[in-house]
Tab-separated table of C-alpha atoms and ligand atoms in Angstrom:
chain	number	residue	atom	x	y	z
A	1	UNK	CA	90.801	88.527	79.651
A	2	UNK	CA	87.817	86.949	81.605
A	3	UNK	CA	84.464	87.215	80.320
A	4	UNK	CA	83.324	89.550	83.565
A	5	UNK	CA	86.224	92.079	83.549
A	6	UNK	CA	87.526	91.906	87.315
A	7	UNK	CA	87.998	95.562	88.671
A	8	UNK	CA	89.925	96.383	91.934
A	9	UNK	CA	89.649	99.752	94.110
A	10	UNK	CA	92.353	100.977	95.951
A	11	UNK	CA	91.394	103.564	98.081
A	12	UNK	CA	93.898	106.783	99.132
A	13	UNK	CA	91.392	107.602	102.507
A	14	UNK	CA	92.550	106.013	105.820
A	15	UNK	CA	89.634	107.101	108.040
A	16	UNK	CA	86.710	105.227	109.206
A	17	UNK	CA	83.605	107.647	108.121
A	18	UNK	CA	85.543	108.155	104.378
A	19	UNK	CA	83.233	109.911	101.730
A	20	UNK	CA	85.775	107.990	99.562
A	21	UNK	CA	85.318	105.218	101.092
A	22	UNK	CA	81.375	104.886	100.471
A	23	UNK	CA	82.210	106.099	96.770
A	24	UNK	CA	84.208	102.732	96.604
A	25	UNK	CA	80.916	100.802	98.041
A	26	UNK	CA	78.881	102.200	95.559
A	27	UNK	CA	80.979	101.073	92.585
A	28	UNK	CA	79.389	97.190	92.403
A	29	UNK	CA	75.917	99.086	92.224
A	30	UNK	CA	76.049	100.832	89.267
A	31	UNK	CA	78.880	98.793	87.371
A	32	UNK	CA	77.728	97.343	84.123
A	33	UNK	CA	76.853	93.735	84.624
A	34	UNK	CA	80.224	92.751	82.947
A	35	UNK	CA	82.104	93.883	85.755
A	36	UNK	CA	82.408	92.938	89.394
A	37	UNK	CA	84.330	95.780	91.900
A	38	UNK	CA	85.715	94.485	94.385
A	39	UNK	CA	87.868	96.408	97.168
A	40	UNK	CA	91.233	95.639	97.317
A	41	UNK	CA	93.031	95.413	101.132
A	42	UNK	CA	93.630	98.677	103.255
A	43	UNK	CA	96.989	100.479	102.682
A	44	UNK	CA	96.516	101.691	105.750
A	45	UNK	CA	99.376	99.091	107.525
A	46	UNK	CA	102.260	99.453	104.869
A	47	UNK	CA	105.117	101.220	106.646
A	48	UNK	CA	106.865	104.509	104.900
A	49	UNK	CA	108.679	103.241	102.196
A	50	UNK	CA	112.658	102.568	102.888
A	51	UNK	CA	114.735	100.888	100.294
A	52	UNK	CA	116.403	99.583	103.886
A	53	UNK	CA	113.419	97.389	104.635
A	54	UNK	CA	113.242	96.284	101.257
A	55	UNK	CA	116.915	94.986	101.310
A	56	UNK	CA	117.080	93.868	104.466
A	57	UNK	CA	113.122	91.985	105.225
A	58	UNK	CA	112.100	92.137	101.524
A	59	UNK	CA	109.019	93.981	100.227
A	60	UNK	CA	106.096	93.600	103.213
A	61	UNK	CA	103.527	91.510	103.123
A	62	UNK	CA	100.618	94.118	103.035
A	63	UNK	CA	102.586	95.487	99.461
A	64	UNK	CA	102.771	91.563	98.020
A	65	UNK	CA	99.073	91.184	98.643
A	66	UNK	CA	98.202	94.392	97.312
A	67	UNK	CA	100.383	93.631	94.275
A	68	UNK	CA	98.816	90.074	93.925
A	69	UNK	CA	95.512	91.750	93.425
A	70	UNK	CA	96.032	94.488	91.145
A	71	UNK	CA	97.639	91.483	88.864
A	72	UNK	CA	95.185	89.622	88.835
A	73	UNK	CA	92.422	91.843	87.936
A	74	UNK	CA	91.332	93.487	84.240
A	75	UNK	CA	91.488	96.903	85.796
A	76	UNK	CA	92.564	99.484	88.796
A	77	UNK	CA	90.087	102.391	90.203
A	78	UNK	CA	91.940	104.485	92.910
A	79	UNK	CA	89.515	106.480	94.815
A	80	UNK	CA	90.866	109.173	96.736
A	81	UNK	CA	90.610	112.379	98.290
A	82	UNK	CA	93.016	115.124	97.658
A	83	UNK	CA	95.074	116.399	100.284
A	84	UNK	CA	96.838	119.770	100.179
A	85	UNK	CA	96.189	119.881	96.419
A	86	UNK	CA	97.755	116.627	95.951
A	87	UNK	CA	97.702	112.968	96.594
A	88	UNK	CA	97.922	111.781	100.143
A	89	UNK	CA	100.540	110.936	101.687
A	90	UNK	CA	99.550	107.095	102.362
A	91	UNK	CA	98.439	106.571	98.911
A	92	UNK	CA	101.539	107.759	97.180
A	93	UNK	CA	103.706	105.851	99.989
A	94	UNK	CA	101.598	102.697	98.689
A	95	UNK	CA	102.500	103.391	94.759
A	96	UNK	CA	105.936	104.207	95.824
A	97	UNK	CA	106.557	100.756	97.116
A	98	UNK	CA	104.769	98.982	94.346
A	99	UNK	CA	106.747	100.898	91.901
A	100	UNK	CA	109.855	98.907	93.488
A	101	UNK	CA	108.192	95.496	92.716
A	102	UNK	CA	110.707	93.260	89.955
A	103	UNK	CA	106.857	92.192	88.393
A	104	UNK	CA	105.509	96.071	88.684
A	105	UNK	CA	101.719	95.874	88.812
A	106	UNK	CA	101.266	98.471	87.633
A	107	UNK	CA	102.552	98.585	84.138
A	108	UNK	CA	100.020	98.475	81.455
A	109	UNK	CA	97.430	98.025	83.708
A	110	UNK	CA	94.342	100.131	82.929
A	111	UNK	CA	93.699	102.904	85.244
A	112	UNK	CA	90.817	104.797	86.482
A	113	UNK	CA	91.058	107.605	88.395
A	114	UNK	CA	88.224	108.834	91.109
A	115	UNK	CA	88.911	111.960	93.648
A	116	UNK	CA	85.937	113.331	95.881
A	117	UNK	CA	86.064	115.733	98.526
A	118	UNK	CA	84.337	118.132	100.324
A	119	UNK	CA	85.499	121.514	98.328
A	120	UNK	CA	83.282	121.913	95.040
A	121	UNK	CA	85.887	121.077	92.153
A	122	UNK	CA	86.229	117.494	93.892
A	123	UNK	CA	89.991	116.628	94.346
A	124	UNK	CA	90.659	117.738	90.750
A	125	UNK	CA	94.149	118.667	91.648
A	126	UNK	CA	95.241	115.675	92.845
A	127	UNK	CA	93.702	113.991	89.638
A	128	UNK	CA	96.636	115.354	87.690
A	129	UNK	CA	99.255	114.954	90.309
A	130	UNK	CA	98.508	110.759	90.118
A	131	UNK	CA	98.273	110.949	86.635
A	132	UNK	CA	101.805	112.391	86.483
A	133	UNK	CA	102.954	109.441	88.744
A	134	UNK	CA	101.254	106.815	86.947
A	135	UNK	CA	103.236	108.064	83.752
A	136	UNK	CA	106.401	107.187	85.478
A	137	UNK	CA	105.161	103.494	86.196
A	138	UNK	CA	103.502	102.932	82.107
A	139	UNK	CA	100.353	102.564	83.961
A	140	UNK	CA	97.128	102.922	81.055
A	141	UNK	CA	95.257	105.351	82.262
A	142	UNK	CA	91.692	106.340	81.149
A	143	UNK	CA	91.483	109.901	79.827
A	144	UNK	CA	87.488	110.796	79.904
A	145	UNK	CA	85.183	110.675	81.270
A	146	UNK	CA	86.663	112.128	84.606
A	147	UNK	CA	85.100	111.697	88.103
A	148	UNK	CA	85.614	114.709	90.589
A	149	UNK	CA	82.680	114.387	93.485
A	150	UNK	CA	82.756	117.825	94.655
A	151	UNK	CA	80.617	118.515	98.084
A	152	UNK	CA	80.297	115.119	98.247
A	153	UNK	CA	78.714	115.397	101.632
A	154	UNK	CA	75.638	116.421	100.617
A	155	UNK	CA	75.451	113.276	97.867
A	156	UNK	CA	75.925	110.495	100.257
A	157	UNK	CA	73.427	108.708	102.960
A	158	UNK	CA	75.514	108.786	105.831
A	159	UNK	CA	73.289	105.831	107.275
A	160	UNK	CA	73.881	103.040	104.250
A	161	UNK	CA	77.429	105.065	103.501
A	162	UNK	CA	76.646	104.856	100.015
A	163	UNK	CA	76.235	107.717	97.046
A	164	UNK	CA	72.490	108.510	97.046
A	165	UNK	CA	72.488	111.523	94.606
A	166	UNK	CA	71.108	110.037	90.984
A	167	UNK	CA	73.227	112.335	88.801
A	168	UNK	CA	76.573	110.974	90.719
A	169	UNK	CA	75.386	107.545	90.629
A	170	UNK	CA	74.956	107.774	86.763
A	171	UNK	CA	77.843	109.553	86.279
A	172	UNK	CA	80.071	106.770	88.413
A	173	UNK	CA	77.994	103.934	86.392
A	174	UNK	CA	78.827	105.855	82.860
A	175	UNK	CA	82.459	106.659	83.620
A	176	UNK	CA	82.461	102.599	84.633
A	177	UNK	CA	80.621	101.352	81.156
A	178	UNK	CA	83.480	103.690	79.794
A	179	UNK	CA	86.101	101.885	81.619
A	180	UNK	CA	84.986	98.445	80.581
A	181	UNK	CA	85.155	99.745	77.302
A	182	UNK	CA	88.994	101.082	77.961
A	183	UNK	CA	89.775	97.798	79.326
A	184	UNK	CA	88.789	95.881	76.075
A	185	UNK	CA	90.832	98.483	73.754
A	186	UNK	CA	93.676	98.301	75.708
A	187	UNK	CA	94.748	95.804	76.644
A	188	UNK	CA	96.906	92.758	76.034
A	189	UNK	CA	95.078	90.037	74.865
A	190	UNK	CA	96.494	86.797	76.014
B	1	FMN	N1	89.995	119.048	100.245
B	1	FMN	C1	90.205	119.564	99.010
B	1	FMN	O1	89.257	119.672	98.237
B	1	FMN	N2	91.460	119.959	98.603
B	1	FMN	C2	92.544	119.830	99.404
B	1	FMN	O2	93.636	120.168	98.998
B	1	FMN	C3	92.363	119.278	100.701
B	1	FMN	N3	93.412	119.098	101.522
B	1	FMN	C4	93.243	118.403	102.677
B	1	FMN	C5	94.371	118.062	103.423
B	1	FMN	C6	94.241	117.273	104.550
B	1	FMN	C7	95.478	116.856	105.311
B	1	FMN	C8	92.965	116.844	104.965
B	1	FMN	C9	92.809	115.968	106.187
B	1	FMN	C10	91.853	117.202	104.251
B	1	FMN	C11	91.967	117.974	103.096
B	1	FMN	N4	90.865	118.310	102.321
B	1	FMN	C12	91.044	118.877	101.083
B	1	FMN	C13	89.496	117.996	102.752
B	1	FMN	C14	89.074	116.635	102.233
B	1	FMN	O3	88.517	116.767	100.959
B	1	FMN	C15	88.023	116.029	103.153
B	1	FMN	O4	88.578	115.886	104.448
B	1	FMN	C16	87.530	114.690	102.639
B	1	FMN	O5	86.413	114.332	103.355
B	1	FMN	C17	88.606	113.628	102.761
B	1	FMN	O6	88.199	112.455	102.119
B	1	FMN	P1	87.594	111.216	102.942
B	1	FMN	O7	86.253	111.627	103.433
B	1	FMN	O8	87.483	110.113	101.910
B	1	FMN	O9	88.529	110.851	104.048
């Protein structure tokens, strides 16, 4: 592992003005200064999963890249909003084809989860919906601390797009310092 851990965000919102989205952007802020967050590429151009395109054209090119970054890096946030009481559509189309990978990313790579939405208990459904996936491909998931932004509307500066409420900025930057922490226990050293 590198001395500053290397996190990656993958995030489950496709639209332009994405609470999510500025979530993400606030990460490097409030990250301990042993991590750099980084965004990793939209998922927004990966076509539906079909195990015909795999055979036939091989895995897409947007899924490679994707899978070349979460490698790479010390850690995985996924910040998301829940839709329907569950993950979104795009997002789990995005783990579904990275779960068909021969070198799956996603095994025994530590995990953090982040949901925010507009309701007040802050995507906590889908929380446990992506943990349930993530079992499926030995991803390490961190238990606690949790992150659910609920009315995350009124916690944002729609002019920077970034989280301006303190106590969700601390709690982000704690649930971070936790991760880094996570990372270090869990995983393989080389
Ligand atoms: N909000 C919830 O809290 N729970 C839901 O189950 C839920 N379902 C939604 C389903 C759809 C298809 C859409 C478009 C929105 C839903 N919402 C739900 C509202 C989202 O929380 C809200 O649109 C949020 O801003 C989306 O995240 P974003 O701003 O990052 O795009």
């Amino acid at each position: 592992m590198s001395e500053t851990l290397k996190v990656v965000t993958l995030l489950g919102s496709l639209r332009k003005g994405s609470f999510n989205a500025m979530v993400a952007r606030t990460l490097p802020q409030v990250a301990p200064s042993n991590m750099a967050v980084n965004p990793l590429p939209s998922i927004a151009d990966i076509p539906l999963y079909n195990a015909d395109i795999q055979e036939e054209q091989g895995f897409p090119a947007t899924v490679n890249a994707l899978a070349e970054q979460i490698r790479l890096a010390d850690g995985l946030v996924i910040v998301t909003p829940e839709y329907n009481y569950s993950v979104p559509g795009g997002l789990k189309n995005a783990i579904d084809w990275l779960s068909r990978l021969p070198d799956q990313p996603l095994a025994g790579k530590p995990v953090l989860i982040q949901t925010s939405s507009m309701g007040v208990i802050g995507g906590a459904r889908c929380q446990y919906h992506l943990r349930q996936i993530l079992v499926f491909l030995d991803a390490m998931v961190m238990n606690k601390p949790e992150f659910m932004g609920g009315v995350i509307q009124n916690k944002i500066d729609p002019e920077s797009g970034e989280v301006i409420d303190q106590a969700t900025r601390d709690h982000l930057g704690g649930q971070l310092t936790a991760f880094a922490d996570y990372i270090a226990r869990v995983s393989i050293k080389a």
